[in-house]
């Protein structure tokens, strides 16, 4: 199993609980921070580039394949939110993956950003993207933006109140390596990221897609539409609540779902 975190987060923000739960069920798990975040190396710090993170999944799969205790024919991947989109891409292009679990995934970065950013602000934001590129070309540090904000209307990568309130509920020890900032280019990268375009190519790898019914962060309707494009074998599970329900009151349920799913599809025949 490969397990990692979502946009701007670190592995201690409950993906460690996912890894421990899967390991307790007898699955070998590699858990890591994405490049440029938390305990991982990589520069510039706090840069969430989707394609670098996708390559990180594939490198983790390669690492697992070198381990004598791991059967390389039984590799599964877990992704949530931003990484929920990543695993759709990885499963579509890397046939070493034999089962993929995606919860509350980013399906269309462009559509998601357009719903968060008022049209009258788009031109100003694009000018900021362009200025950051010129500054980097001159060797200047990358522009940074807060990940969350307590002040409505203040610029942030995730400026909605729901995300801010969820971060306030996280135990401080889980945020020891987390920083409330990402590079501005991280936001620009989202605008061109369309993992839902890959979903029909996942088959014949089994897919379990988990959608929160009132997700206003990655948007439920986009996930439902993507599921319709996916080919079999596939399964859709819907949960009551918003985006963060998978880390809160529904966590035990989702852990049981993914454990059952991976044990079913990764059982195979012993080497």
CSV table of C-alpha atoms in Angstrom, one decimal:
chain,number,residue,atom,x,y,z
A,1,UNK,CA,0.0,0.0,0.0
A,2,UNK,CA,1.1,3.5,-0.8
A,3,UNK,CA,-0.5,6.2,1.4
A,4,UNK,CA,0.1,10.0,1.5
A,5,UNK,CA,-1.6,13.3,2.2
A,6,UNK,CA,-3.6,16.0,0.4
A,7,UNK,CA,-2.9,19.6,-0.7
A,8,UNK,CA,-0.7,21.6,1.7
A,9,UNK,CA,-0.9,19.0,4.4
A,10,UNK,CA,1.6,16.6,6.1
A,11,UNK,CA,1.3,12.9,6.7
A,12,UNK,CA,0.4,13.4,10.4
A,13,UNK,CA,-2.9,15.0,9.5
A,14,UNK,CA,-4.7,11.6,9.8
A,15,UNK,CA,-3.1,9.8,6.9
A,16,UNK,CA,-0.9,8.2,9.5
A,17,UNK,CA,-4.0,6.8,11.1
A,18,UNK,CA,-5.0,5.4,7.7
A,19,UNK,CA,-1.6,3.7,7.3
A,20,UNK,CA,-1.7,2.3,10.9
A,21,UNK,CA,-5.2,0.9,10.2
A,22,UNK,CA,-4.2,-0.8,7.0
A,23,UNK,CA,-1.0,-2.2,8.6
A,24,UNK,CA,-3.1,-3.6,11.5
A,25,UNK,CA,-5.1,-5.5,8.9
A,26,UNK,CA,-1.9,-7.2,7.6
A,27,UNK,CA,-1.0,-4.9,4.7
A,28,UNK,CA,2.5,-3.6,4.2
A,29,UNK,CA,2.3,0.2,4.0
A,30,UNK,CA,4.7,3.0,2.9
A,31,UNK,CA,3.6,6.4,4.3
A,32,UNK,CA,5.5,9.5,3.3
A,33,UNK,CA,5.2,13.3,3.0
A,34,UNK,CA,5.0,14.6,-0.6
A,35,UNK,CA,8.2,16.2,-1.9
A,36,UNK,CA,8.8,19.7,-0.5
A,37,UNK,CA,6.5,19.1,2.5
A,38,UNK,CA,7.0,17.9,6.1
A,39,UNK,CA,9.8,15.4,6.5
A,40,UNK,CA,10.5,15.0,2.8
A,41,UNK,CA,13.2,16.9,1.0
A,42,UNK,CA,12.7,18.9,-2.2
A,43,UNK,CA,12.8,22.6,-3.2
A,44,UNK,CA,11.2,25.0,-3.2
A,45,UNK,CA,9.6,24.2,0.1
A,46,UNK,CA,5.8,24.1,0.2
A,47,UNK,CA,5.4,23.7,-3.5
A,48,UNK,CA,2.5,21.3,-4.4
A,49,UNK,CA,3.1,20.3,-7.9
A,50,UNK,CA,0.7,17.6,-8.9
A,51,UNK,CA,3.0,15.9,-11.5
A,52,UNK,CA,5.9,15.8,-9.0
A,53,UNK,CA,3.5,14.2,-6.5
A,54,UNK,CA,2.3,11.7,-9.0
A,55,UNK,CA,5.9,10.7,-9.7
A,56,UNK,CA,6.3,10.4,-5.9
A,57,UNK,CA,3.6,7.7,-5.9
A,58,UNK,CA,5.3,5.8,-8.7
A,59,UNK,CA,8.6,6.0,-6.9
A,60,UNK,CA,7.0,4.7,-3.8
A,61,UNK,CA,5.5,1.8,-5.8
A,62,UNK,CA,9.0,1.0,-7.1
A,63,UNK,CA,10.4,1.1,-3.5
A,64,UNK,CA,7.7,-1.4,-2.4
A,65,UNK,CA,8.6,-3.7,-5.3
A,66,UNK,CA,12.2,-3.9,-3.9
A,67,UNK,CA,11.0,-5.1,-0.5
A,68,UNK,CA,11.3,-8.9,0.1
A,69,UNK,CA,8.2,-8.9,2.2
A,70,UNK,CA,6.0,-7.3,-0.5
A,71,UNK,CA,4.4,-9.1,-3.5
A,72,UNK,CA,4.9,-6.7,-6.4
A,73,UNK,CA,1.7,-8.2,-8.0
A,74,UNK,CA,-0.4,-6.9,-5.0
A,75,UNK,CA,0.1,-3.1,-4.9
A,76,UNK,CA,-2.7,-0.8,-3.9
A,77,UNK,CA,-2.8,3.0,-3.6
A,78,UNK,CA,-4.7,5.4,-1.4
A,79,UNK,CA,-5.4,9.1,-2.1
A,80,UNK,CA,-7.5,11.8,-0.5
A,81,UNK,CA,-8.6,15.2,-1.8
A,82,UNK,CA,-5.6,16.5,-3.9
A,83,UNK,CA,-4.0,13.0,-3.8
A,84,UNK,CA,-7.4,11.5,-4.5
A,85,UNK,CA,-7.0,13.0,-7.9
A,86,UNK,CA,-3.4,11.8,-8.1
A,87,UNK,CA,-4.3,8.1,-7.6
A,88,UNK,CA,-6.7,8.3,-10.5
A,89,UNK,CA,-3.8,9.3,-12.8
A,90,UNK,CA,-1.4,6.8,-11.3
A,91,UNK,CA,-3.8,3.9,-11.6
A,92,UNK,CA,-4.5,4.8,-15.2
A,93,UNK,CA,-0.9,4.9,-16.3
A,94,UNK,CA,0.9,2.5,-14.0
A,95,UNK,CA,-0.3,-1.1,-14.4
A,96,UNK,CA,1.6,-2.2,-11.3
A,97,UNK,CA,-1.4,-0.8,-9.4
A,98,UNK,CA,-3.9,-3.6,-8.7
A,99,UNK,CA,-6.4,-1.6,-6.6
A,100,UNK,CA,-7.1,2.2,-6.2
A,101,UNK,CA,-9.1,3.9,-3.4
A,102,UNK,CA,-9.9,7.6,-4.0
A,103,UNK,CA,-11.8,9.7,-1.5
A,104,UNK,CA,-13.2,13.2,-1.9
A,105,UNK,CA,-10.9,13.7,-4.9
A,106,UNK,CA,-10.0,16.7,-7.0
A,107,UNK,CA,-11.5,15.9,-10.4
A,108,UNK,CA,-11.0,19.2,-12.2
A,109,UNK,CA,-8.6,21.7,-10.9
A,110,UNK,CA,-9.7,24.3,-13.4
A,111,UNK,CA,-13.4,24.0,-12.6
A,112,UNK,CA,-12.7,24.0,-8.8
A,113,UNK,CA,-10.7,27.2,-9.0
A,114,UNK,CA,-13.2,28.9,-11.2
A,115,UNK,CA,-15.9,28.2,-8.5
A,116,UNK,CA,-13.7,29.6,-5.7
A,117,UNK,CA,-12.3,32.7,-7.5
A,118,UNK,CA,-14.8,35.4,-8.6
A,119,UNK,CA,-14.4,36.2,-12.3
A,120,UNK,CA,-13.5,39.8,-11.6
A,121,UNK,CA,-10.5,38.5,-9.6
A,122,UNK,CA,-9.2,36.1,-12.3
A,123,UNK,CA,-7.2,38.8,-14.3
A,124,UNK,CA,-5.5,40.0,-11.1
A,125,UNK,CA,-4.5,36.5,-10.1
A,126,UNK,CA,-3.2,35.7,-13.5
A,127,UNK,CA,-1.0,38.8,-13.4
A,128,UNK,CA,0.3,37.5,-10.0
A,129,UNK,CA,1.1,34.1,-11.6
A,130,UNK,CA,3.0,35.8,-14.4
A,131,UNK,CA,4.9,38.1,-12.1
A,132,UNK,CA,6.0,35.1,-10.0
A,133,UNK,CA,7.3,33.4,-13.1
A,134,UNK,CA,9.4,36.4,-14.0
A,135,UNK,CA,10.7,36.8,-10.5
A,136,UNK,CA,11.7,33.1,-10.4
A,137,UNK,CA,13.5,33.6,-13.7
A,138,UNK,CA,15.5,36.4,-12.2
A,139,UNK,CA,16.5,34.0,-9.3
A,140,UNK,CA,14.2,35.5,-6.7
A,141,UNK,CA,12.4,33.4,-4.1
A,142,UNK,CA,9.0,32.0,-5.1
A,143,UNK,CA,5.9,34.0,-4.1
A,144,UNK,CA,4.0,32.5,-1.2
A,145,UNK,CA,0.4,32.5,-0.2
A,146,UNK,CA,-1.3,31.3,3.1
A,147,UNK,CA,-2.9,27.9,2.8
A,148,UNK,CA,-5.8,29.0,5.1
A,149,UNK,CA,-7.0,32.3,6.6
A,150,UNK,CA,-9.2,33.4,9.5
A,151,UNK,CA,-10.2,36.5,7.7
A,152,UNK,CA,-12.9,36.3,5.0
A,153,UNK,CA,-11.8,37.8,1.8
A,154,UNK,CA,-8.1,37.6,2.5
A,155,UNK,CA,-6.1,35.8,-0.2
A,156,UNK,CA,-5.4,32.1,0.6
A,157,UNK,CA,-5.0,28.9,-1.4
A,158,UNK,CA,-8.0,27.4,0.5
A,159,UNK,CA,-9.9,30.5,1.6
A,160,UNK,CA,-13.2,28.8,2.6
A,161,UNK,CA,-14.3,28.9,6.2
A,162,UNK,CA,-14.9,25.1,6.3
A,163,UNK,CA,-11.2,24.4,5.7
A,164,UNK,CA,-10.1,26.9,8.3
A,165,UNK,CA,-12.4,25.5,10.9
A,166,UNK,CA,-11.2,21.9,10.2
A,167,UNK,CA,-7.6,23.0,10.8
A,168,UNK,CA,-8.6,24.5,14.1
A,169,UNK,CA,-9.8,21.1,15.2
A,170,UNK,CA,-6.5,19.3,14.5
A,171,UNK,CA,-4.4,18.5,17.5
A,172,UNK,CA,-1.3,20.7,17.7
A,173,UNK,CA,1.1,17.8,17.7
A,174,UNK,CA,-0.2,16.8,14.3
A,175,UNK,CA,0.9,20.1,12.9
A,176,UNK,CA,4.5,20.1,14.2
A,177,UNK,CA,5.9,20.0,10.6
A,178,UNK,CA,3.0,21.8,8.9
A,179,UNK,CA,3.4,25.3,7.6
A,180,UNK,CA,0.4,27.6,6.8
A,181,UNK,CA,1.7,28.5,3.3
A,182,UNK,CA,2.2,27.2,-0.2
A,183,UNK,CA,3.9,28.7,-3.2
A,184,UNK,CA,1.7,30.7,-5.5
A,185,UNK,CA,2.7,28.4,-8.3
A,186,UNK,CA,1.0,25.6,-6.3
A,187,UNK,CA,-2.3,27.4,-6.9
A,188,UNK,CA,-1.4,28.0,-10.6
A,189,UNK,CA,-0.6,24.3,-11.0
A,190,UNK,CA,-4.2,23.4,-9.8
A,191,UNK,CA,-5.7,25.5,-12.6
A,192,UNK,CA,-4.3,23.1,-15.3
A,193,UNK,CA,-4.7,19.9,-13.4
A,194,UNK,CA,-7.5,17.6,-14.7
A,195,UNK,CA,-7.1,14.1,-13.1
A,196,UNK,CA,-10.7,13.3,-14.0
A,197,UNK,CA,-9.7,13.0,-17.6
A,198,UNK,CA,-7.9,9.8,-16.7
A,199,UNK,CA,-10.6,8.0,-14.9
A,200,UNK,CA,-11.9,5.9,-17.9
A,201,UNK,CA,-8.4,4.5,-18.4
A,202,UNK,CA,-8.2,2.9,-14.9
A,203,UNK,CA,-10.1,-0.2,-15.9
A,204,UNK,CA,-9.5,-3.1,-15.5
A,205,UNK,CA,-7.9,-2.0,-12.2
A,206,UNK,CA,-10.6,-2.0,-9.5
A,207,UNK,CA,-11.7,1.5,-8.3
A,208,UNK,CA,-13.4,2.5,-5.1
A,209,UNK,CA,-14.5,6.2,-5.2
A,210,UNK,CA,-15.8,7.8,-2.0
A,211,UNK,CA,-17.7,11.0,-2.3
A,212,UNK,CA,-19.1,13.3,0.4
A,213,UNK,CA,-22.6,14.4,-0.5
A,214,UNK,CA,-22.1,18.1,0.4
A,215,UNK,CA,-18.4,18.6,-0.7
A,216,UNK,CA,-17.9,22.2,-1.6
A,217,UNK,CA,-14.1,22.0,-1.7
A,218,UNK,CA,-13.6,19.4,-4.5
A,219,UNK,CA,-17.3,19.4,-5.4
A,220,UNK,CA,-19.5,16.3,-5.3
A,221,UNK,CA,-21.1,16.9,-8.7
A,222,UNK,CA,-17.7,16.6,-10.4
A,223,UNK,CA,-17.0,13.3,-8.6
A,224,UNK,CA,-20.4,11.9,-9.6
A,225,UNK,CA,-19.9,12.8,-13.2
A,226,UNK,CA,-16.4,11.3,-13.2
A,227,UNK,CA,-17.7,8.1,-11.7
A,228,UNK,CA,-20.1,7.7,-14.6
A,229,UNK,CA,-17.1,7.9,-17.0
A,230,UNK,CA,-15.2,5.2,-15.2
A,231,UNK,CA,-15.4,1.7,-16.5
A,232,UNK,CA,-15.9,-1.5,-14.5
A,233,UNK,CA,-14.8,-2.8,-12.1
A,234,UNK,CA,-15.9,0.2,-10.0
A,235,UNK,CA,-17.8,1.1,-6.8
A,236,UNK,CA,-19.2,4.4,-5.6
A,237,UNK,CA,-19.8,5.1,-1.9
A,238,UNK,CA,-21.4,8.3,-0.7
A,239,UNK,CA,-21.2,9.8,2.7
A,240,UNK,CA,-23.3,12.4,4.5
A,241,UNK,CA,-21.6,15.7,5.2
A,242,UNK,CA,-18.8,17.8,3.6
A,243,UNK,CA,-15.3,17.3,2.4
A,244,UNK,CA,-13.7,16.7,5.8
A,245,UNK,CA,-16.2,14.1,7.0
A,246,UNK,CA,-13.8,11.4,5.8
A,247,UNK,CA,-11.2,12.5,8.5
A,248,UNK,CA,-13.8,13.0,11.2
A,249,UNK,CA,-17.0,11.3,12.1
A,250,UNK,CA,-16.9,8.9,9.1
A,251,UNK,CA,-13.2,7.9,9.5
A,252,UNK,CA,-13.9,4.5,11.1
A,253,UNK,CA,-16.4,3.8,8.3
A,254,UNK,CA,-14.0,4.8,5.5
A,255,UNK,CA,-11.1,2.8,7.1
A,256,UNK,CA,-13.3,-0.3,7.2
A,257,UNK,CA,-14.3,0.3,3.6
A,258,UNK,CA,-10.8,0.7,2.3
A,259,UNK,CA,-9.5,-2.3,4.4
A,260,UNK,CA,-12.2,-4.6,3.0
A,261,UNK,CA,-11.6,-3.3,-0.5
A,262,UNK,CA,-7.8,-3.8,-0.5
A,263,UNK,CA,-8.0,-7.2,1.2
A,264,UNK,CA,-10.5,-8.3,-1.4
A,265,UNK,CA,-8.6,-7.1,-4.5
A,266,UNK,CA,-5.0,-7.7,-3.3
A,267,UNK,CA,-5.5,-11.2,-1.9
A,268,UNK,CA,-4.6,-13.0,-5.1
A,269,UNK,CA,-2.7,-16.2,-4.8
A,270,UNK,CA,0.4,-16.4,-2.6
A,271,UNK,CA,3.8,-16.2,-4.2
